[in-house]
């Protein structure tokens, strides 16, 4: 659990600035936890997106080669 | 006469009041920027187009004081219900509506500033958001202020209902601002730690709350930390996935299969339906009906299919779940299934007992149906007929009630394990007791059965 809080504190240094105004008390623990889990979940989404882009790029290269090889076969 | 609605004291953006039966909401000047953004951004139109938020119209300022910005008159919801009266799928649909609205709000550069389950009501068979002033301008980088409230009001009770017992939303009666996450975490089984969304939003969330409970660090962090919109949206998606994957706990309940094992013949079932329809017509086609002990709503639908706004109450959360799912499947708009233990009806709770009001104070029906219910009240719960008649007479003017005699197999079953201390449980005493509060307008014996149906009207 200690390492989890170290990660939380570390995450604060990645961000900067604005105050939240609301009539509802978001709760200190909930507020901090949300920032951490939001960053993690946001990171996962970004990674998935990047992985998809890389995958699509790879597939397009592969498809390109496939088409090329078929054309070569036809020519020969 | 002006009556201020006592539940609207929490939010300084405005307050609700009633005047001559019309509902009004005064908007405070402090909410001006947010209200104008709702109008200019098109979010209000979008919500209304999709029937997600109650419609309102602007009227001339009423109850004006120096801080009044505008007065609006919102549409009335036929019956105000509370999350501890909902079945699992009703609470789940309310949770998903809240998240959908937060997602939509973000796309209009606005955000939900609270996520109370009490902000949702059921209208025309669907959940609808009723607090127009819950939306405020989104400040870039701000986290979701209502995250903790969402977890307490929705995720915690749904998770407990899924992993432990469907009756655990009753905890919302005790904890008016949602189930504390440390309590939810301690009540959940260890296997819930294996699910990432519950591990994070319930268990680790609760542990972080505990860790920071006595550390005044929020103001410093609030000044220095931002949360990107992508992270914000990822959080909403994660909560959506967590809620969507929850299913109601499978428990065997007493009444879930009632109609499969009942002692009715097809003939007497059909006759009962026809007599109820006749009685409803004879009572002057009421505007609102409450069906108490409705099971899955088979007889409630006689009223709702006549276009009568009907609340279908039952003690069994499985029966109410089935009723609600049928309502959704058949796209019915005039029936609202709710969970209610009539022997201990919803009390007035919250500050000064005025925030959430009792069932009796919300009584707005013209007619009550109490079919195959009297033996449960008078034998299982030892209630004398007089007490039942007196309470029913406080709830509505007209009554359709079924008397089930001791010779009926269901009553025999109730008496099989206990001493019969009910010498007055017979039709003669039943009529005598109810005649103190009602005039018996009609009476029909059901064929192939020992039962009798009555139509009564209050003296």
Short mmCIF file of C-alpha atoms in Angstrom, two decimals:
data_model
loop_
_atom_site.label_atom_id
_atom_site.label_comp_id
_atom_site.label_asym_id
_atom_site.label_seq_id
_atom_site.Cartn_x
_atom_site.Cartn_y
_atom_site.Cartn_z
CA UNK A 1 0.00 0.00 0.00
CA UNK A 2 2.91 2.37 0.83
CA UNK A 3 4.17 2.12 -2.75
CA UNK A 4 0.69 3.02 -4.02
CA UNK A 5 0.83 6.36 -2.14
CA UNK A 6 4.36 7.00 -3.41
CA UNK A 7 2.94 6.61 -6.93
CA UNK A 8 0.11 9.04 -6.02
CA UNK A 9 2.51 11.67 -4.72
CA UNK A 10 4.73 11.20 -7.75
CA UNK A 11 1.75 11.79 -10.03
CA UNK A 12 1.08 15.22 -8.48
CA UNK A 13 4.37 16.49 -9.76
CA UNK A 14 3.26 15.73 -13.32
CA UNK A 15 0.44 18.22 -13.18
CA UNK A 16 -0.05 21.92 -12.73
CA UNK A 17 -2.73 24.31 -11.69
CA UNK A 18 -6.41 25.48 -11.11
CA UNK A 19 -8.71 25.43 -8.18
CA UNK A 20 -12.01 23.59 -8.14
CA UNK A 21 -15.10 25.47 -6.92
CA UNK A 22 -18.16 23.52 -5.85
CA UNK A 23 -20.77 23.32 -3.10
CA UNK A 24 -20.03 19.61 -2.78
CA UNK A 25 -17.01 18.51 -0.79
CA UNK A 26 -15.15 16.12 -3.07
CA UNK A 27 -13.28 14.71 -0.04
CA UNK A 28 -9.49 14.87 0.22
CA UNK A 29 -8.87 11.17 -0.30
CA UNK A 30 -11.38 10.92 -3.15
CA UNK A 31 -9.95 14.01 -4.81
CA UNK A 32 -6.40 12.69 -4.70
CA UNK A 33 -7.43 9.19 -5.69
CA UNK A 34 -9.39 10.49 -8.68
CA UNK A 35 -6.37 12.39 -9.99
CA UNK A 36 -4.23 9.29 -9.73
CA UNK A 37 -6.70 6.81 -11.19
CA UNK A 38 -7.71 9.34 -13.88
CA UNK A 39 -4.07 9.65 -14.92
CA UNK A 40 -3.63 5.86 -15.00
CA UNK A 41 -6.87 5.23 -16.92
CA UNK A 42 -6.15 8.13 -19.29
CA UNK A 43 -2.66 6.67 -19.85
CA UNK A 44 -4.10 3.23 -20.62
CA UNK A 45 -6.51 4.74 -23.15
CA UNK A 46 -3.66 6.68 -24.78
CA UNK A 47 -1.50 3.54 -24.92
CA UNK A 48 -4.32 1.51 -26.44
CA UNK A 49 -4.83 4.20 -29.06
CA UNK A 50 -1.13 4.29 -29.87
CA UNK A 51 -1.00 0.48 -30.05
CA UNK A 52 -3.96 0.52 -32.44
CA UNK A 53 -2.22 3.10 -34.63
CA UNK A 54 0.97 1.02 -34.73
CA UNK A 55 -1.05 -2.12 -35.44
CA UNK A 56 -2.96 -0.41 -38.27
CA UNK A 57 0.30 0.90 -39.71
CA UNK A 58 1.80 -2.59 -39.55
CA UNK A 59 -1.27 -4.13 -41.14
CA UNK A 60 -1.24 -1.57 -43.95
CA UNK A 61 2.42 -2.42 -44.66
CA UNK A 62 1.62 -6.12 -44.62
CA UNK A 63 -1.41 -5.65 -46.88
CA UNK A 64 0.71 -3.55 -49.21
CA UNK A 65 3.31 -6.35 -49.48
CA UNK A 66 0.59 -8.91 -50.01
CA UNK A 67 -0.89 -6.93 -52.94
CA UNK A 68 2.58 -6.40 -54.36
CA UNK A 69 3.44 -10.10 -54.19
CA UNK A 70 0.15 -11.06 -55.86
CA UNK A 71 0.89 -8.61 -58.69
CA UNK A 72 4.39 -10.11 -59.04
CA UNK A 73 2.91 -13.59 -59.24
CA UNK A 74 0.53 -12.49 -61.99
CA UNK A 75 3.38 -10.90 -63.97
CA UNK A 76 5.52 -14.04 -63.70
CA UNK B 1 -49.64 29.74 -0.38
CA UNK B 2 -45.92 29.29 -1.00
CA UNK B 3 -44.28 26.09 0.25
CA UNK B 4 -40.50 25.78 0.10
CA UNK B 5 -39.29 22.28 -0.82
CA UNK B 6 -37.04 21.40 2.09
CA UNK B 7 -34.75 19.03 0.18
CA UNK B 8 -33.24 21.82 -1.94
CA UNK B 9 -31.17 23.53 0.76
CA UNK B 10 -27.82 21.95 -0.13
CA UNK B 11 -27.13 23.74 -3.40
CA UNK B 12 -26.84 27.55 -3.14
CA UNK B 13 -27.55 27.87 -6.91
CA UNK B 14 -31.29 27.95 -6.27
CA UNK B 15 -34.24 26.47 -4.43
CA UNK B 16 -37.57 24.83 -5.18
CA UNK B 17 -40.98 25.93 -3.99
CA UNK B 18 -44.61 25.31 -4.77
CA UNK B 19 -47.35 27.89 -5.23
CA UNK B 20 -50.95 26.93 -5.90
CA UNK B 21 -49.88 23.44 -6.90
CA UNK B 22 -47.30 24.68 -9.44
CA UNK B 23 -43.61 23.85 -8.95
CA UNK B 24 -41.05 26.66 -9.29
CA UNK B 25 -37.29 26.88 -9.04
CA UNK B 26 -35.61 30.18 -8.24
CA UNK B 27 -32.16 30.54 -9.75
CA UNK B 28 -29.61 32.51 -7.77
CA UNK B 29 -27.45 35.18 -9.39
CA UNK B 30 -24.37 33.10 -8.51
CA UNK B 31 -25.60 30.54 -11.08
CA UNK B 32 -26.10 33.12 -13.87
CA UNK B 33 -22.92 32.22 -15.80
CA UNK B 34 -23.80 28.53 -15.72
CA UNK B 35 -27.44 28.99 -16.72
CA UNK B 36 -26.47 31.26 -19.61
CA UNK B 37 -23.93 28.65 -20.76
CA UNK B 38 -26.67 25.99 -20.68
CA UNK B 39 -28.77 28.14 -22.99
CA UNK B 40 -26.00 29.33 -25.32
CA UNK B 41 -24.13 26.02 -25.67
CA UNK B 42 -27.22 24.06 -26.79
CA UNK B 43 -26.84 21.49 -24.01
CA UNK B 44 -30.32 22.17 -22.66
CA UNK B 45 -31.87 21.57 -26.09
CA UNK B 46 -29.85 18.38 -26.50
CA UNK B 47 -30.94 17.06 -23.09
CA UNK B 48 -34.57 17.91 -23.78
CA UNK B 49 -34.47 16.42 -27.28
CA UNK B 50 -33.30 13.12 -25.78
CA UNK B 51 -35.71 13.27 -22.79
CA UNK B 52 -32.82 13.17 -20.34
CA UNK B 53 -33.69 16.25 -18.28
CA UNK B 54 -37.08 17.54 -17.11
CA UNK B 55 -38.29 20.41 -19.25
CA UNK B 56 -38.99 23.80 -17.74
CA UNK B 57 -40.24 27.17 -18.83
CA UNK B 58 -39.03 30.55 -17.65
CA UNK B 59 -41.66 32.57 -15.82
CA UNK B 60 -41.71 36.03 -14.25
CA UNK B 61 -39.58 36.25 -11.12
CA UNK B 62 -41.39 35.02 -8.01
CA UNK B 63 -40.38 35.33 -4.36
CA UNK B 64 -37.83 37.88 -5.49
CA UNK B 65 -34.94 38.89 -3.30
CA UNK B 66 -31.69 40.66 -4.08
CA UNK B 67 -30.01 37.46 -5.27
CA UNK B 68 -32.78 36.08 -7.54
CA UNK B 69 -31.67 35.80 -11.16
CA UNK B 70 -34.60 33.93 -12.73
CA UNK B 71 -37.60 31.79 -11.86
CA UNK B 72 -38.32 28.65 -13.85
CA UNK B 73 -41.23 26.24 -13.65
CA UNK B 74 -40.14 22.61 -14.18
CA UNK B 75 -42.47 19.84 -15.31
CA UNK B 76 -43.91 17.75 -12.50
CA UNK B 77 -42.95 14.08 -12.14
CA UNK B 78 -46.10 11.99 -11.36
CA UNK B 79 -44.58 10.31 -8.30
CA UNK B 80 -41.34 11.08 -6.47
CA UNK B 81 -39.50 7.87 -5.60
CA UNK B 82 -36.21 7.29 -3.82
CA UNK B 83 -33.24 4.99 -4.58
CA UNK B 84 -34.04 2.76 -1.59
CA UNK B 85 -37.39 2.06 -3.30
CA UNK B 86 -35.82 1.07 -6.63
CA UNK B 87 -34.89 -2.39 -7.84
CA UNK B 88 -31.38 -3.20 -9.07
CA UNK B 89 -31.99 -2.31 -12.73
CA UNK B 90 -33.65 0.99 -11.83
CA UNK B 91 -30.59 2.03 -9.82
CA UNK B 92 -28.33 0.78 -12.62
CA UNK B 93 -30.25 2.75 -15.28
CA UNK B 94 -30.13 5.85 -13.05
CA UNK B 95 -26.34 5.41 -12.67
CA UNK B 96 -25.82 5.04 -16.43
CA UNK B 97 -27.99 8.11 -17.09
CA UNK B 98 -25.85 10.16 -14.67
CA UNK B 99 -22.65 9.08 -16.46
CA UNK B 100 -24.17 9.66 -19.89
CA UNK B 101 -25.12 13.20 -18.88
CA UNK B 102 -21.64 13.89 -17.51
CA UNK B 103 -20.12 12.67 -20.79
CA UNK B 104 -22.52 14.85 -22.79
CA UNK B 105 -21.92 17.80 -20.47
CA UNK B 106 -18.15 17.56 -21.06
CA UNK B 107 -18.70 17.69 -24.81
CA UNK B 108 -20.48 21.03 -24.26
CA UNK B 109 -17.69 22.28 -21.97
CA UNK B 110 -19.88 21.80 -18.91
CA UNK B 111 -19.76 19.34 -16.01
CA UNK B 112 -22.07 17.76 -13.45
CA UNK B 113 -21.32 19.27 -10.05
CA UNK B 114 -23.17 16.55 -8.15
CA UNK B 115 -24.14 12.92 -8.77
CA UNK B 116 -26.88 12.30 -6.26
CA UNK B 117 -29.23 9.39 -6.93
CA UNK B 118 -32.00 11.66 -5.62
CA UNK B 119 -31.52 13.81 -8.74
CA UNK B 120 -33.03 11.02 -10.83
CA UNK B 121 -36.73 10.19 -11.05
CA UNK B 122 -38.77 7.86 -13.24
CA UNK B 123 -41.14 9.36 -15.79
CA UNK B 124 -42.89 7.55 -18.64
CA UNK B 125 -41.09 4.35 -17.69
CA UNK B 126 -37.61 5.87 -17.98
CA UNK B 127 -35.14 7.56 -15.65
CA UNK B 128 -34.92 11.33 -16.03
CA UNK B 129 -32.65 13.94 -14.43
CA UNK B 130 -34.61 16.49 -12.41
CA UNK B 131 -32.01 18.97 -11.12
CA UNK B 132 -31.55 21.58 -13.86
CA UNK B 133 -29.00 23.51 -11.76
CA UNK B 134 -26.58 20.57 -11.45
CA UNK B 135 -24.55 21.67 -14.45
CA UNK B 136 -21.75 24.18 -14.32
CA UNK B 137 -19.11 25.51 -16.70
CA UNK B 138 -16.21 23.06 -17.05
CA UNK B 139 -12.88 24.56 -16.12
CA UNK B 140 -10.07 23.06 -18.11
CA UNK B 141 -8.14 20.58 -16.01
CA UNK B 142 -10.66 20.27 -13.20
CA UNK B 143 -11.45 16.78 -11.91
CA UNK B 144 -15.00 15.47 -11.44
CA UNK B 145 -16.12 16.98 -8.15
CA UNK B 146 -18.97 14.46 -7.93
CA UNK B 147 -16.76 11.35 -8.28
CA UNK B 148 -16.98 10.41 -4.60
CA UNK B 149 -20.73 11.03 -4.55
CA UNK B 150 -21.24 8.87 -7.64
CA UNK B 151 -19.34 5.99 -6.03
CA UNK B 152 -21.34 6.31 -2.79
CA UNK B 153 -24.78 6.80 -4.36
CA UNK B 154 -24.53 4.34 -7.24
CA UNK B 155 -21.46 2.14 -7.50
CA UNK B 156 -21.35 1.03 -3.85
CA UNK B 157 -25.03 -0.01 -3.55
CA UNK B 158 -25.04 -1.65 -7.00
CA UNK B 159 -21.90 -3.62 -6.19
CA UNK B 160 -23.33 -4.76 -2.85
CA UNK B 161 -26.60 -5.75 -4.57
CA UNK B 162 -24.61 -7.69 -7.16
CA UNK B 163 -22.09 -9.44 -4.90
CA UNK B 164 -24.06 -9.85 -1.67
CA UNK B 165 -27.79 -9.23 -1.54
CA UNK B 166 -30.40 -7.34 -3.56
CA UNK B 167 -31.82 -5.81 -0.39
CA UNK B 168 -28.66 -3.86 0.41
CA UNK B 169 -29.82 -0.68 -1.34
CA UNK B 170 -31.87 -0.29 1.85
CA UNK B 171 -28.62 1.05 3.36
CA UNK B 172 -29.35 4.26 1.43
CA UNK B 173 -32.18 4.87 3.90
CA UNK B 174 -29.62 5.10 6.70
CA UNK B 175 -26.84 6.78 4.72
CA UNK B 176 -28.64 9.61 2.94
CA UNK B 177 -25.49 10.75 1.09
CA UNK B 178 -24.66 7.29 -0.15
CA UNK B 179 -23.01 4.22 1.33
CA UNK B 180 -19.60 5.09 2.82
CA UNK B 181 -16.95 3.39 0.73
CA UNK B 182 -15.10 1.90 3.71
CA UNK B 183 -18.36 0.18 4.72
CA UNK B 184 -19.00 -1.03 1.16
CA UNK B 185 -15.41 -2.29 0.93
CA UNK B 186 -15.70 -4.22 4.21
CA UNK B 187 -19.04 -5.79 3.23
CA UNK B 188 -17.87 -6.96 -0.20
CA UNK B 189 -16.35 -10.43 -0.64
CA UNK B 190 -12.63 -10.81 -1.36
CA UNK B 191 -13.35 -11.90 -4.95
CA UNK B 192 -14.46 -8.32 -5.70
CA UNK B 193 -10.75 -7.33 -5.38
CA UNK B 194 -10.11 -9.35 -8.52
CA UNK B 195 -12.18 -7.01 -10.64
CA UNK B 196 -10.06 -3.98 -11.61
CA UNK B 197 -12.93 -1.46 -11.60
CA UNK B 198 -14.03 -2.49 -8.09
CA UNK B 199 -10.49 -2.80 -6.81
CA UNK B 200 -9.93 0.81 -7.83
CA UNK B 201 -13.24 2.70 -7.45
CA UNK B 202 -14.31 0.98 -4.23
CA UNK B 203 -11.43 -0.71 -2.37
CA UNK B 204 -8.40 1.49 -3.14
CA UNK B 205 -10.65 4.55 -3.18
CA UNK B 206 -11.84 3.72 0.37
CA UNK B 207 -8.26 3.10 1.54
CA UNK B 208 -7.10 6.44 0.09
CA UNK B 209 -10.00 8.20 1.83
CA UNK B 210 -8.94 6.63 5.12
CA UNK B 211 -5.28 7.51 4.57
CA UNK B 212 -6.06 11.18 3.94
CA UNK B 213 -8.89 11.48 6.48
CA UNK B 214 -6.81 13.54 8.93
CA UNK B 215 -4.47 15.22 6.46
CA UNK B 216 -5.52 18.74 5.34
CA UNK B 217 -3.79 18.54 1.98
CA UNK B 218 -6.67 19.17 -0.41
CA UNK B 219 -6.41 22.93 -0.82
CA UNK B 220 -2.73 22.70 -1.75
CA UNK B 221 -3.36 19.91 -4.23
CA UNK B 222 -6.47 21.60 -5.63
CA UNK B 223 -4.34 24.63 -6.42
CA UNK B 224 -1.55 22.71 -8.06
CA UNK B 225 -3.01 19.68 -9.79
CA UNK B 226 -4.91 19.36 -13.08
CA UNK B 227 -6.73 16.45 -14.61
CA UNK B 228 -6.80 16.34 -18.39
CA UNK B 229 -10.10 15.98 -20.20
CA UNK B 230 -8.93 12.65 -21.62
CA UNK B 231 -8.26 11.37 -18.11
CA UNK B 232 -11.67 12.71 -17.08
CA UNK B 233 -13.36 10.85 -19.96
CA UNK B 234 -11.37 7.70 -19.19
CA UNK B 235 -12.64 7.86 -15.61
CA UNK B 236 -16.26 8.14 -16.85
CA UNK B 237 -15.70 5.19 -19.24
CA UNK B 238 -14.24 3.11 -16.45
CA UNK B 239 -17.25 3.85 -14.21
CA UNK B 240 -19.60 3.04 -17.11
CA UNK B 241 -17.90 -0.31 -17.66
CA UNK B 242 -17.97 -1.04 -13.94
CA UNK B 243 -21.74 -0.37 -13.75
CA UNK B 244 -22.61 -2.14 -17.04
CA UNK B 245 -20.98 -5.40 -16.00
CA UNK B 246 -22.86 -5.62 -12.68
CA UNK B 247 -25.79 -8.05 -12.59
CA UNK B 248 -28.32 -8.58 -9.78
CA UNK B 249 -27.48 -11.23 -7.19
CA UNK B 250 -29.47 -14.39 -7.84
CA UNK B 251 -31.42 -15.08 -4.70
CA UNK B 252 -34.40 -17.32 -4.37
CA UNK B 253 -37.27 -15.21 -3.14
CA UNK B 254 -40.68 -16.14 -1.85
CA UNK B 255 -42.79 -14.37 -4.43
CA UNK B 256 -40.73 -14.32 -7.61
CA UNK B 257 -42.65 -17.33 -9.05
CA UNK B 258 -45.97 -16.60 -7.33
CA UNK B 259 -48.12 -16.79 -10.44
CA UNK B 260 -46.56 -20.10 -11.44
CA UNK B 261 -47.54 -21.82 -8.20
CA UNK B 262 -50.76 -20.03 -7.31
CA UNK B 263 -53.98 -21.91 -6.64
CA UNK B 264 -55.99 -19.82 -9.09
CA UNK B 265 -57.71 -21.56 -11.95
CA UNK B 266 -57.48 -19.86 -15.34
CA UNK B 267 -61.18 -19.03 -15.07
CA UNK B 268 -60.96 -17.34 -11.71
CA UNK B 269 -57.80 -15.46 -12.78
CA UNK B 270 -59.66 -14.10 -15.80
CA UNK B 271 -62.72 -13.29 -13.70
CA UNK B 272 -60.53 -11.46 -11.17
CA UNK B 273 -59.07 -9.31 -13.98
CA UNK B 274 -62.56 -8.50 -15.31
CA UNK B 275 -63.91 -7.59 -11.85
CA UNK B 276 -60.91 -5.30 -11.17
CA UNK B 277 -61.44 -3.57 -14.52
CA UNK B 278 -65.13 -3.13 -13.73
CA UNK B 279 -64.34 -1.74 -10.27
CA UNK B 280 -61.78 0.72 -11.71
CA UNK B 281 -64.39 2.00 -14.15
CA UNK B 282 -67.04 2.13 -11.44
CA UNK B 283 -64.77 4.21 -9.19
CA UNK B 284 -64.75 6.96 -11.83
CA UNK B 285 -61.52 6.00 -13.64
CA UNK B 286 -58.96 7.35 -11.13
CA UNK B 287 -55.99 9.47 -12.28
CA UNK B 288 -53.49 7.66 -10.03
CA UNK B 289 -53.54 4.12 -8.64
CA UNK B 290 -51.26 2.45 -6.11
CA UNK B 291 -51.15 -1.33 -6.28
CA UNK B 292 -49.85 -2.59 -2.91
CA UNK B 293 -48.32 -6.07 -2.97
CA UNK B 294 -48.39 -6.16 -6.76
CA UNK B 295 -45.84 -8.96 -7.28
CA UNK B 296 -44.74 -8.59 -10.92
CA UNK B 297 -47.53 -6.13 -11.72
CA UNK B 298 -50.01 -8.39 -13.50
CA UNK B 299 -53.03 -6.58 -12.00
CA UNK B 300 -51.31 -3.16 -11.93
CA UNK B 301 -51.30 -3.38 -15.72
CA UNK B 302 -55.10 -3.48 -15.82
CA UNK B 303 -54.99 0.10 -14.48
CA UNK B 304 -51.93 1.28 -16.44
CA UNK B 305 -53.32 -0.15 -19.68
CA UNK B 306 -56.38 2.07 -19.09
CA UNK B 307 -54.00 5.07 -19.17
CA UNK B 308 -54.01 5.44 -15.37
CA UNK B 309 -50.69 6.44 -13.81
CA UNK B 310 -49.95 3.40 -11.62
CA UNK B 311 -47.34 2.77 -8.95
CA UNK B 312 -46.79 -0.96 -8.53
CA UNK B 313 -45.33 -1.70 -5.07
CA UNK B 314 -44.00 -4.98 -3.78
CA UNK B 315 -41.76 -6.09 -0.90
CA UNK B 316 -39.81 -8.55 -3.08
CA UNK B 317 -36.89 -6.98 -5.00
CA UNK B 318 -36.89 -9.89 -7.50
CA UNK B 319 -40.57 -9.38 -8.32
CA UNK B 320 -39.99 -5.63 -8.73
CA UNK B 321 -36.95 -6.33 -10.91
CA UNK B 322 -39.08 -8.57 -13.18
CA UNK B 323 -41.82 -5.94 -13.23
CA UNK B 324 -39.38 -3.17 -14.21
CA UNK B 325 -37.71 -5.26 -16.93
CA UNK B 326 -41.16 -6.01 -18.37
CA UNK B 327 -41.99 -2.30 -18.24
CA UNK B 328 -38.84 -1.61 -20.26
CA UNK B 329 -39.44 -4.46 -22.69
CA UNK B 330 -43.01 -3.41 -23.39
CA UNK B 331 -42.10 0.31 -23.36
CA UNK B 332 -44.85 1.05 -20.88
CA UNK B 333 -45.18 4.63 -19.73
CA UNK B 334 -47.90 4.50 -17.07
CA UNK B 335 -46.47 2.01 -14.61
CA UNK B 336 -43.74 2.53 -12.01
CA UNK B 337 -42.60 -0.60 -10.12
CA UNK B 338 -41.14 0.11 -6.66
CA UNK B 339 -39.89 -1.87 -3.67
CA UNK B 340 -41.87 -1.28 -0.47
CA UNK B 341 -42.27 -3.09 2.82
CA UNK B 342 -45.78 -1.95 3.71
CA UNK B 343 -45.33 -3.05 7.32
CA UNK B 344 -42.46 -0.55 7.59
CA UNK B 345 -43.08 2.05 4.85
CA UNK B 346 -40.42 4.60 3.78
CA UNK B 347 -40.06 7.17 6.58
CA UNK B 348 -39.24 10.88 6.43
CA UNK B 349 -35.46 11.18 6.66
CA UNK B 350 -32.64 13.68 6.46
CA UNK B 351 -32.28 17.07 8.12
CA UNK B 352 -35.26 17.79 10.41
CA UNK B 353 -36.97 14.73 8.82
CA UNK B 354 -37.76 16.89 5.82
CA UNK B 355 -35.26 16.05 3.08
CA UNK B 356 -36.84 12.81 1.84
CA UNK B 357 -40.45 12.48 2.70
CA UNK B 358 -42.46 9.54 3.95
CA UNK B 359 -44.65 7.38 1.76
CA UNK B 360 -47.77 8.71 3.46
CA UNK B 361 -46.83 12.34 2.76
CA UNK B 362 -46.28 11.43 -0.90
CA UNK B 363 -49.70 9.76 -1.14
CA UNK B 364 -51.30 11.12 -4.28
CA UNK B 365 -53.41 8.23 -5.51
CA UNK B 366 -57.16 8.18 -5.94
CA UNK B 367 -57.38 4.44 -5.48
CA UNK B 368 -55.48 1.67 -3.73
CA UNK B 369 -55.49 -1.94 -4.84
CA UNK B 370 -54.69 -4.49 -2.12
CA UNK B 371 -55.09 -7.86 -3.82
CA UNK B 372 -54.18 -11.05 -1.97
CA UNK B 373 -52.50 -8.91 0.65
CA UNK B 374 -54.74 -8.87 3.73
CA UNK B 375 -53.60 -12.30 5.02
CA UNK B 376 -49.96 -11.21 4.88
CA UNK B 377 -50.75 -8.10 6.90
CA UNK B 378 -53.22 -9.61 9.36
CA UNK B 379 -51.77 -13.08 9.86
CA UNK B 380 -48.05 -12.80 9.08
CA UNK B 381 -47.79 -9.36 10.67
CA UNK B 382 -50.58 -9.66 13.30
CA UNK B 383 -52.27 -6.41 12.13
CA UNK B 384 -55.91 -6.09 13.20
CA UNK B 385 -58.29 -5.32 10.30
CA UNK B 386 -59.10 -1.90 11.85
CA UNK B 387 -55.46 -0.80 11.65
CA UNK B 388 -55.21 -1.84 8.00
CA UNK B 389 -58.47 -0.06 7.13
CA UNK B 390 -57.42 3.10 8.97
CA UNK B 391 -54.01 3.30 7.25
CA UNK B 392 -55.40 2.58 3.79
CA UNK B 393 -58.03 5.28 4.30
CA UNK B 394 -55.19 7.78 4.90
CA UNK B 395 -53.57 6.86 1.58
CA UNK B 396 -56.48 7.11 -0.89
CA UNK B 397 -60.19 7.70 -1.26
CA UNK B 398 -61.09 4.45 -3.00
CA UNK B 399 -60.03 0.88 -2.31
CA UNK B 400 -60.19 -2.39 -4.22
CA UNK B 401 -59.39 -5.12 -1.73
CA UNK B 402 -59.44 -8.90 -1.86
CA UNK B 403 -60.44 -10.89 1.20
CA UNK B 404 -58.65 -14.24 1.48
CA UNK B 405 -60.36 -16.55 4.03
CA UNK B 406 -58.72 -19.11 6.33
CA UNK B 407 -59.92 -21.92 4.08
CA UNK B 408 -57.66 -20.65 1.25
CA UNK B 409 -54.54 -22.78 0.77
CA UNK B 410 -52.23 -19.75 1.04
CA UNK B 411 -53.68 -18.76 4.42
CA UNK B 412 -53.49 -22.41 5.55
CA UNK B 413 -49.79 -22.34 4.66
CA UNK B 414 -49.23 -19.19 6.74
CA UNK B 415 -50.99 -20.79 9.71
CA UNK B 416 -49.31 -24.19 9.38
CA UNK B 417 -46.25 -23.20 11.43
CA UNK B 418 -47.89 -21.03 14.06
CA UNK B 419 -50.74 -20.97 16.52
CA UNK B 420 -53.98 -19.57 15.15
CA UNK B 421 -54.55 -16.56 17.40
CA UNK B 422 -56.89 -14.91 14.92
CA UNK B 423 -60.47 -15.85 15.88
CA UNK B 424 -61.72 -12.65 14.23
CA UNK B 425 -60.09 -13.38 10.89
CA UNK B 426 -63.26 -13.91 8.90
CA UNK B 427 -65.34 -12.11 6.29
CA UNK B 428 -67.89 -10.77 8.80
CA UNK B 429 -65.28 -9.03 10.98
CA UNK B 430 -63.41 -7.89 7.89
CA UNK B 431 -66.50 -6.09 6.58
CA UNK B 432 -67.32 -4.70 10.03
CA UNK B 433 -63.79 -3.28 10.54
CA UNK B 434 -63.54 -1.73 7.07
CA UNK B 435 -67.07 -0.28 7.37
CA UNK B 436 -65.75 2.04 10.10
CA UNK B 437 -63.73 3.88 7.42
CA UNK B 438 -65.34 2.89 4.12
CA UNK B 439 -68.66 2.36 2.43
CA UNK B 440 -68.73 -0.98 0.59
CA UNK B 441 -69.86 -0.09 -2.94
CA UNK B 442 -69.57 -3.51 -4.56
CA UNK B 443 -68.62 -7.07 -3.68
CA UNK B 444 -67.94 -10.08 -5.96
CA UNK B 445 -67.09 -13.65 -5.00
CA UNK B 446 -64.47 -15.23 -7.25
CA UNK B 447 -65.45 -18.51 -8.93
CA UNK B 448 -63.45 -21.68 -8.11
CA UNK B 449 -61.95 -19.81 -5.18
CA UNK B 450 -62.78 -18.85 -1.59
CA UNK B 451 -61.87 -15.24 -2.19
CA UNK B 452 -63.98 -12.07 -2.44
CA UNK B 453 -63.22 -8.75 -4.13
CA UNK B 454 -64.56 -5.47 -2.69
CA UNK B 455 -64.83 -1.95 -4.03
CA UNK B 456 -64.97 0.57 -1.19
CA UNK B 457 -65.02 4.34 -0.93
CA UNK B 458 -64.02 6.43 2.09
CA UNK B 459 -66.81 7.61 4.38
#
